[in-house]
Short mmCIF file of C-alpha atoms in Angstrom, two decimals:
data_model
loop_
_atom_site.label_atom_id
_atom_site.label_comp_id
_atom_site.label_asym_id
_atom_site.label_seq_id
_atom_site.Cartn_x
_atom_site.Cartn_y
_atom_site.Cartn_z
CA UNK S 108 -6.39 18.87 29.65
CA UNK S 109 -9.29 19.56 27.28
CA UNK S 110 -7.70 22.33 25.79
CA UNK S 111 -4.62 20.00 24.43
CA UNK S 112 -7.72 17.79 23.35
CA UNK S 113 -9.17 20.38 21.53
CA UNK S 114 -5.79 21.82 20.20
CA UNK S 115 -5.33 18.01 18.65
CA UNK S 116 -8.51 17.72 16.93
CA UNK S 117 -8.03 21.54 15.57
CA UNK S 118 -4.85 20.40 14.53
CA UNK S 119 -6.19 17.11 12.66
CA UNK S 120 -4.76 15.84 9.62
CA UNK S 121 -5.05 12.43 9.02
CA UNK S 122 -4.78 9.39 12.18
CA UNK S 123 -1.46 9.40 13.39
CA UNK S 124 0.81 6.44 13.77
CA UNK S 125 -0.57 4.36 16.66
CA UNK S 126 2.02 2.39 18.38
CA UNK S 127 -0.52 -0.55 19.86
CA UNK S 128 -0.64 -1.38 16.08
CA UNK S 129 2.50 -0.72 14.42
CA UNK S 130 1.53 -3.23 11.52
CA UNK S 131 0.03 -4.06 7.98
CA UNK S 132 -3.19 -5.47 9.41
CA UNK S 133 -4.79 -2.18 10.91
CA UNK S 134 -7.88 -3.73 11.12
CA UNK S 135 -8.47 -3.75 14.77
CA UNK S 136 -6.92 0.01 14.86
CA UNK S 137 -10.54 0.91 13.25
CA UNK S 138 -12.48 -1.41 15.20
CA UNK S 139 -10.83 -0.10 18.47
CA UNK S 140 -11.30 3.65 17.29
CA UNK S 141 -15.19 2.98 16.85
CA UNK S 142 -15.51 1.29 20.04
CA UNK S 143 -13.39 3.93 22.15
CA UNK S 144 -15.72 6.84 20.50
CA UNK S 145 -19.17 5.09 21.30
CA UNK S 146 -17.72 3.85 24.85
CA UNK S 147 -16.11 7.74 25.51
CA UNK S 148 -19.60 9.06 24.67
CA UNK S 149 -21.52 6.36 26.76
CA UNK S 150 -18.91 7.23 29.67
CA UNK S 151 -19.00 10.76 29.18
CA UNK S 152 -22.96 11.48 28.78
CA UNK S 153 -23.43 9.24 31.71
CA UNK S 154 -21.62 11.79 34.12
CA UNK S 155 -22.93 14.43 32.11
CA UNK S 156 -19.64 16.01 31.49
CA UNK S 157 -18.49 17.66 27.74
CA UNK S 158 -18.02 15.20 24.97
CA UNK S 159 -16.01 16.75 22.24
CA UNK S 160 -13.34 15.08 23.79
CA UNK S 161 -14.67 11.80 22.15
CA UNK S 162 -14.31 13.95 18.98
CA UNK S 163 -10.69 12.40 18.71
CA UNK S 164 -11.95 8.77 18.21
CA UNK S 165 -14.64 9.86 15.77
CA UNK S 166 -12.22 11.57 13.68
CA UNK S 167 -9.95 8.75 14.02
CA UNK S 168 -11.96 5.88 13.18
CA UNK S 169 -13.76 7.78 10.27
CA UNK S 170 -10.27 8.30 8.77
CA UNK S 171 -9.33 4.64 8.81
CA UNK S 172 -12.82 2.79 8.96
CA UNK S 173 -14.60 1.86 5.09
CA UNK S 174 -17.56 4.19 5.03
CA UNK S 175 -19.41 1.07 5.03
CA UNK S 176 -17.95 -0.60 7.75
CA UNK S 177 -19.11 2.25 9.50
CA UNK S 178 -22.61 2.17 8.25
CA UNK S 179 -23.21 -1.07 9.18
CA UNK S 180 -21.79 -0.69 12.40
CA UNK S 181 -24.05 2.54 12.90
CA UNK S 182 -26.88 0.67 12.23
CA UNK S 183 -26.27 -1.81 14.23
CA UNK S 184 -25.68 0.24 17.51
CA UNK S 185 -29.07 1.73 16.17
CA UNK S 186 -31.28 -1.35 16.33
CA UNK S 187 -29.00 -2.96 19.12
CA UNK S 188 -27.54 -5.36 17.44
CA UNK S 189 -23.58 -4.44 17.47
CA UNK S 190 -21.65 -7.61 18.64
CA UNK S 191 -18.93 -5.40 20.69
CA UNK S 192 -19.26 -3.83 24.04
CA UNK S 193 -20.07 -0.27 24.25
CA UNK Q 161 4.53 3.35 -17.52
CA UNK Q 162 5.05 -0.30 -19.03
CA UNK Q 163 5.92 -0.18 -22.71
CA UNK Q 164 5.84 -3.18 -25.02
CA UNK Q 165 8.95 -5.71 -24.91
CA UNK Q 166 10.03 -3.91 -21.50
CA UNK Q 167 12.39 -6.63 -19.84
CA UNK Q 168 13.05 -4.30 -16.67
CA UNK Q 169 11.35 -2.74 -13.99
CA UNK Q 170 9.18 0.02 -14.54
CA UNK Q 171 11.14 3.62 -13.80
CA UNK Q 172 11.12 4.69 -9.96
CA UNK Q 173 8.75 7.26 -9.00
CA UNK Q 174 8.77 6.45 -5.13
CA UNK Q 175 12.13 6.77 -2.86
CA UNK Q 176 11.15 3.01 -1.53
CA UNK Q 177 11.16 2.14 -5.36
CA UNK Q 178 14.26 3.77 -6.13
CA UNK Q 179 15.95 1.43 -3.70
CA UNK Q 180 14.17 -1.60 -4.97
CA UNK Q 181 15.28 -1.14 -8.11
CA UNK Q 182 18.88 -0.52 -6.68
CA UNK Q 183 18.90 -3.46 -4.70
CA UNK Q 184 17.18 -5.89 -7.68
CA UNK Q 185 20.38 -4.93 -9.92
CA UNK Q 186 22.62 -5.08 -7.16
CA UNK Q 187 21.36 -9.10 -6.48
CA UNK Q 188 20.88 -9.97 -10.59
CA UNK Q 189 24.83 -8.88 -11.00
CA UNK Q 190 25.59 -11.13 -8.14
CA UNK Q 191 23.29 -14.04 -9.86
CA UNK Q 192 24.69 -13.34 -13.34
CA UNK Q 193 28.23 -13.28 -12.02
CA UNK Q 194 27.78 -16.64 -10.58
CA UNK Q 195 26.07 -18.23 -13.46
CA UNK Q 196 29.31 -17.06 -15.73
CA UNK Q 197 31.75 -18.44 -13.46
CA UNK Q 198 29.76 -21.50 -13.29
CA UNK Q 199 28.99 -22.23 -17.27
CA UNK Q 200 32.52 -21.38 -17.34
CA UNK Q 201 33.52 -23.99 -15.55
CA UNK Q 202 31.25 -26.48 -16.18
CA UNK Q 203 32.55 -25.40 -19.78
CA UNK Q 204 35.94 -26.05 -19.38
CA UNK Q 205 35.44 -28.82 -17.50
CA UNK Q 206 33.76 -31.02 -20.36
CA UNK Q 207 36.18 -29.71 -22.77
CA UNK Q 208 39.38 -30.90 -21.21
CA UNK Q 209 41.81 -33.57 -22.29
CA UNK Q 210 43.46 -34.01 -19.38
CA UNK Q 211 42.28 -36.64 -16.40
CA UNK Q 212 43.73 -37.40 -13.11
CA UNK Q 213 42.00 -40.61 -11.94
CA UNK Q 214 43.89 -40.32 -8.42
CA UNK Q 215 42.09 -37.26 -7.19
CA UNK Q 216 40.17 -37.95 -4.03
CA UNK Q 217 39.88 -34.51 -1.93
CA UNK Q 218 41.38 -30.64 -1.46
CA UNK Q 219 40.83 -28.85 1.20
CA UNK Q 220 41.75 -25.83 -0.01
CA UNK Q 221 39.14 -25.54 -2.40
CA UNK Q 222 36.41 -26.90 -0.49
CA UNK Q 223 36.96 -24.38 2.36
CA UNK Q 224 37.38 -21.58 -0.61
CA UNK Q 225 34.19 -22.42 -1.98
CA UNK Q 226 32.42 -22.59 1.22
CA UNK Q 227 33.41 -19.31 2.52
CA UNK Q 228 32.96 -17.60 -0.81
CA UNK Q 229 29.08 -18.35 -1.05
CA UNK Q 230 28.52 -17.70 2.66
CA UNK Q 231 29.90 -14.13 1.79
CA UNK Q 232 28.06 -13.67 -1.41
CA UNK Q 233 24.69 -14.41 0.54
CA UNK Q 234 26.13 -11.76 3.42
CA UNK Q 235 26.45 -9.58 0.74
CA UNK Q 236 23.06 -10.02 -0.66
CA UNK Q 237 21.86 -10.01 2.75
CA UNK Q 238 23.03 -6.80 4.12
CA UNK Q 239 21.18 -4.56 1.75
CA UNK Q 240 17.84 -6.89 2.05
CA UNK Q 241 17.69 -6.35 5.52
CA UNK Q 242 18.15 -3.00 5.30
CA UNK Q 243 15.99 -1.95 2.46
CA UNK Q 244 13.08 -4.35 4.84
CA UNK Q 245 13.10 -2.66 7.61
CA UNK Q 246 13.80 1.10 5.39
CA UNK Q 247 10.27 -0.36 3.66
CA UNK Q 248 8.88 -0.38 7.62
CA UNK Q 249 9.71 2.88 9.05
CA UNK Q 250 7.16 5.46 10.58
CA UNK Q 251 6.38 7.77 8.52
CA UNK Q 252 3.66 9.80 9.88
CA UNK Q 253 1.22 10.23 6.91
CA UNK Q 254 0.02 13.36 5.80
CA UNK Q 255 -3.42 11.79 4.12
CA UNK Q 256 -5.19 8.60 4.37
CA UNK Q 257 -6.85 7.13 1.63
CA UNK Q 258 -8.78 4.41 1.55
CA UNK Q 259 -9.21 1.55 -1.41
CA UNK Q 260 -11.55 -0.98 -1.83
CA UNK Q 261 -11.91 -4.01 -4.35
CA UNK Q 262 -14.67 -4.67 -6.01
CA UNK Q 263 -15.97 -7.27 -8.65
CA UNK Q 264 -14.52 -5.61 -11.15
CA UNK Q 265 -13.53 -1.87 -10.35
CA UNK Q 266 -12.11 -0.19 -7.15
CA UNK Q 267 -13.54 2.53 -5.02
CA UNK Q 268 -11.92 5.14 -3.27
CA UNK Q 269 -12.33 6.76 0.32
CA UNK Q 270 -11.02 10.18 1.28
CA UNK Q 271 -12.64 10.35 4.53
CA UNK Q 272 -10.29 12.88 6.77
CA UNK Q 273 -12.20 15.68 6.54
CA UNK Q 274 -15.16 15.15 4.63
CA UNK Q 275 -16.62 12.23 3.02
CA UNK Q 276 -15.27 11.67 -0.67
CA UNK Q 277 -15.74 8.71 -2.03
CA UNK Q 278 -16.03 7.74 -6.02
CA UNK Q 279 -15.81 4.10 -7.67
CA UNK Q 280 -12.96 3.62 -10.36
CA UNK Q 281 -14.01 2.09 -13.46
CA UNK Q 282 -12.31 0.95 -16.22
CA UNK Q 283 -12.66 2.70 -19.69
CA UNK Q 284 -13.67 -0.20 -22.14
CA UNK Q 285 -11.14 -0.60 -24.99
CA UNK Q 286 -14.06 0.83 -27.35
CA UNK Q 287 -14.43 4.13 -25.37
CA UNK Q 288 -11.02 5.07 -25.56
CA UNK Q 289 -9.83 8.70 -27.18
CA UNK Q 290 -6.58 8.49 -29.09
CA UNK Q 291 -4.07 8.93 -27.14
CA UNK Q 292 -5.22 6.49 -24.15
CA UNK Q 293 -3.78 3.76 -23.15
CA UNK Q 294 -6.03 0.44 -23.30
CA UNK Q 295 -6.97 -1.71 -20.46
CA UNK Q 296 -5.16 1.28 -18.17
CA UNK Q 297 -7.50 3.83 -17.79
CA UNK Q 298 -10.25 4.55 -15.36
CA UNK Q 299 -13.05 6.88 -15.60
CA UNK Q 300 -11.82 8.03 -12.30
CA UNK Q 301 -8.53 8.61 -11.02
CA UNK Q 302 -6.84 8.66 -7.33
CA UNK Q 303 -5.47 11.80 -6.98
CA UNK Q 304 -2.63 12.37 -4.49
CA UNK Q 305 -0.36 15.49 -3.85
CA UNK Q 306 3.20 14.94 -4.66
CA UNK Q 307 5.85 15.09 -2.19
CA UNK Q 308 2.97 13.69 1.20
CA UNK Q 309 3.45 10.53 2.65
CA UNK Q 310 0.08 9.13 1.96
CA UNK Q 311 -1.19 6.06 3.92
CA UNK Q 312 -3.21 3.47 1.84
CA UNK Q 313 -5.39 1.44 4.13
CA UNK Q 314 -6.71 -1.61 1.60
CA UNK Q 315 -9.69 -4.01 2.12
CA UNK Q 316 -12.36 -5.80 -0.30
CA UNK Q 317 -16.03 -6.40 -0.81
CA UNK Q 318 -16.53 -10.02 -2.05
CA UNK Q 319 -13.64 -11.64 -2.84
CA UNK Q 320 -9.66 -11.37 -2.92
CA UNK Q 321 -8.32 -8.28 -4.59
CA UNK Q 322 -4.61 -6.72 -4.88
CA UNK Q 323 -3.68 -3.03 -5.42
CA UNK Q 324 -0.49 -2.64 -7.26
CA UNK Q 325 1.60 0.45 -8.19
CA UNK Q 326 4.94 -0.88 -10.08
CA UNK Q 327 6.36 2.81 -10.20
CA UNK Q 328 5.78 3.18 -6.79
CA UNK Q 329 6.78 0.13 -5.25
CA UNK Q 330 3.43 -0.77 -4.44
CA UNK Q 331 1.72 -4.10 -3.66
CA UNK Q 332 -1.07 -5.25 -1.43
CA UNK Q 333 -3.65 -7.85 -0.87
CA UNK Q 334 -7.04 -6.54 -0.28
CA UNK Q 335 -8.95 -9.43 2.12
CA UNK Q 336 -12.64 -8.77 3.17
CA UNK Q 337 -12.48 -8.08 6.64
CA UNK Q 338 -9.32 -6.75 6.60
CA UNK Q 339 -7.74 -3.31 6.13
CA UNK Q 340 -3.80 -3.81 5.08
CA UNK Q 341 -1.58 -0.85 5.08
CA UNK Q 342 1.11 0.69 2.92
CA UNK Q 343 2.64 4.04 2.76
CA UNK Q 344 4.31 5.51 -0.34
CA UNK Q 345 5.20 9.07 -1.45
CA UNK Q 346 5.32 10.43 -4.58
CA UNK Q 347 8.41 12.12 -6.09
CA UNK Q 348 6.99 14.03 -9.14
CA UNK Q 349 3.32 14.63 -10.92
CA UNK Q 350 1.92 12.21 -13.11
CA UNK Q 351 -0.40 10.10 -13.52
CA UNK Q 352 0.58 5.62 -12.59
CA UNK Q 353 -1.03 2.87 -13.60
CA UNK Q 354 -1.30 -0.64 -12.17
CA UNK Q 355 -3.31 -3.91 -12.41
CA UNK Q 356 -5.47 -5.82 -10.00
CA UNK Q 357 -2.58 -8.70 -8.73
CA UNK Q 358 -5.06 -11.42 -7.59
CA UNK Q 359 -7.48 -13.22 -9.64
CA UNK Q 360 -10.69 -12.43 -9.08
CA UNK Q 361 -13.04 -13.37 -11.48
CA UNK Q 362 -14.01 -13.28 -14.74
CA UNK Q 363 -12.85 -9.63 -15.32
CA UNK Q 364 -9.77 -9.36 -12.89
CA UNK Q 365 -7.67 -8.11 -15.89
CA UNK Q 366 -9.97 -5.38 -16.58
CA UNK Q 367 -10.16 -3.42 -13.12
CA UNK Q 368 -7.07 -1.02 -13.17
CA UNK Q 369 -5.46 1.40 -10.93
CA UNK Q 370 -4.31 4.74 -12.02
CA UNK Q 371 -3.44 7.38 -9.63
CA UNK Q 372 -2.62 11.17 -10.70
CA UNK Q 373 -0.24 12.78 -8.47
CA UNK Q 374 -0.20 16.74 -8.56
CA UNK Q 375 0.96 19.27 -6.00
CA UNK Q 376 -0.30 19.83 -3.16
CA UNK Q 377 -1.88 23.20 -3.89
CA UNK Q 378 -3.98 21.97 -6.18
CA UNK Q 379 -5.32 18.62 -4.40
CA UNK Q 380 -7.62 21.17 -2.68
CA UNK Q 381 -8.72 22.30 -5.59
CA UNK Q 382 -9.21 18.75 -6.94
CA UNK Q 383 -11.27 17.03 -3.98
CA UNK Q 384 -13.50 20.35 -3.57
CA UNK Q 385 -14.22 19.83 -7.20
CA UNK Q 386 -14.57 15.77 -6.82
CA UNK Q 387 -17.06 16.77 -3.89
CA UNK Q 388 -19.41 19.07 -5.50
CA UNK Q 389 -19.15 16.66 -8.31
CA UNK Q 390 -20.29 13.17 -6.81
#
């Protein structure tokens, strides 16, 4: 199961089409991406099992997400302050 | 490129634009075909001696020239509909690139592997080299590789932008808060200009696009060299 992870994320190119949002306004697409990867890690760490798994989301969202979209967010999570739930 | 007195659209350098352009010609013959037949008779009409004050109805004509429009808009219809949802299709990108609008210049993302990004300037009309065209070009360009399906994902910092590509077929609103997507590809290398297509300030006429497509073994070449650059 991890190796078809891995396999995927070796294989990465760019996001691929995502059928929960198959139009213009991709907007929540990112959002979702950035959430999934913070909430796989959170899930992940807290059983202590392997998280490049997670890797997927990251490489998603950082494909799609404005770089500063994502530094805000970052800082955010940082200094607690992110409005979604991780 | 646009040229000066051009009446037309600009020449196709996108698939989805060669069907535009197919389909615009396709609807302006219909709308110039009607328009004749209409001066025409409108024409004939106001020259003509002859009156018949005992006329009241036909309906032979009425039904002709009910069913004749409904099939002209069929017609018209048809190719919309299909060009629409053509415009739609997946099309599993081989590159995203992401665009954002600034007061007055647009930046670009390349963020799938590593992270390029570089703001797009316009060249001031005084700066120009011979040979440039004014109010066009950028200090720098978007480079693509010809023959990908690229994915544009479009947003904005401050206020409402639009990123247009005539040759391409391109146009889309960049909203704060938003990221809007459009896909083109690009049929052969050169280098495409548009304009920002929502007004947004004082300089919205001077924040061009241009976007230099080359092949795809030498986009490496050019984001390695963007990277090490910026």
């Amino acid at each position: 199961m991890s190796e078809a992870i891995n396999e995927k994320i070796k294989n990465y190119s760019t996001a691929p089409f995502d059928a929960r949002f198959p139009n213009t306004n991709q907007t929540r697409n990112c959002y979702q991406n950035y959430l999934d990867f913070h909430r796989c890690n959170k899930v992940l760490s807290a059983k202590d099992h392997d998280v490049t798994a997670c890797e997927w989301y990251k490489r998603v969202y950082k494909s799609l997400c404005p770089i500063g979209w994502v530094d805000k967010w970052d800082e955010q999570v940082e200094n607690g302050s992110f409005p979604g739930k991780i | 490129m646009a040229y000066p007195l051009q009446l037309g659209l600009q020449d196709a350098t996108s698939p989805v634009m060669e069907e535009l352009i197919q389909f615009h010609d396709h609807t302006l013959m219909i709308a110039l075909l009607v328009s004749t037949m209409v001066f025409y008779t409108i024409l004939t009409t106001v020259t003509s001696k002859l009156t018949n004050k005992n006329m009241l109805d036909s309906q032979g004509i009425e039904t002709i020239w009910t069913i004749a429009p409904a099939l002209i808009l069929f017609l018209i219809a048809m190719p919309s509909l299909r060009l629409l949802y053509m415009m739609d299709e997946v099309n599993n990108p081989h590159l995203t690139v992401k665009t954002i609008g600034h007061q007055w210049y647009w930046s670009y993302e390349y963020t799938d592997y590593k992270n390029l990004e570089f703001d797009s300037y316009m060249i001031p009309t005084q700066d120009l080299i011979p040979g440039q065209f004014r109010l066009l070009e950028t200090d720098h360009r978007m480079v693509v590789p010809t023959d990908s399906p690229v994915r544009m994902l479009i947003t904005a910092d401050d206020t409402i932008h639009s990123w247009a590509v005539p040759t391409l077929g391109v146009k889309m609103d960049a909203i704060p808060g938003r990221l809007n997507q459009t896909t083109f590809v690009v049929s052969h290398p050169g280098v495409f200009y548009g304009q920002c297509s929502e007004i947004c300030g004082a300089n919205h006429s001077f924040m061009p696009i241009s976007v230099e497509a080359i092949p795809l073994i030498h986009f490496e070449d050019w984001s390695t060299s963007m990277l090490a650059k910026i």
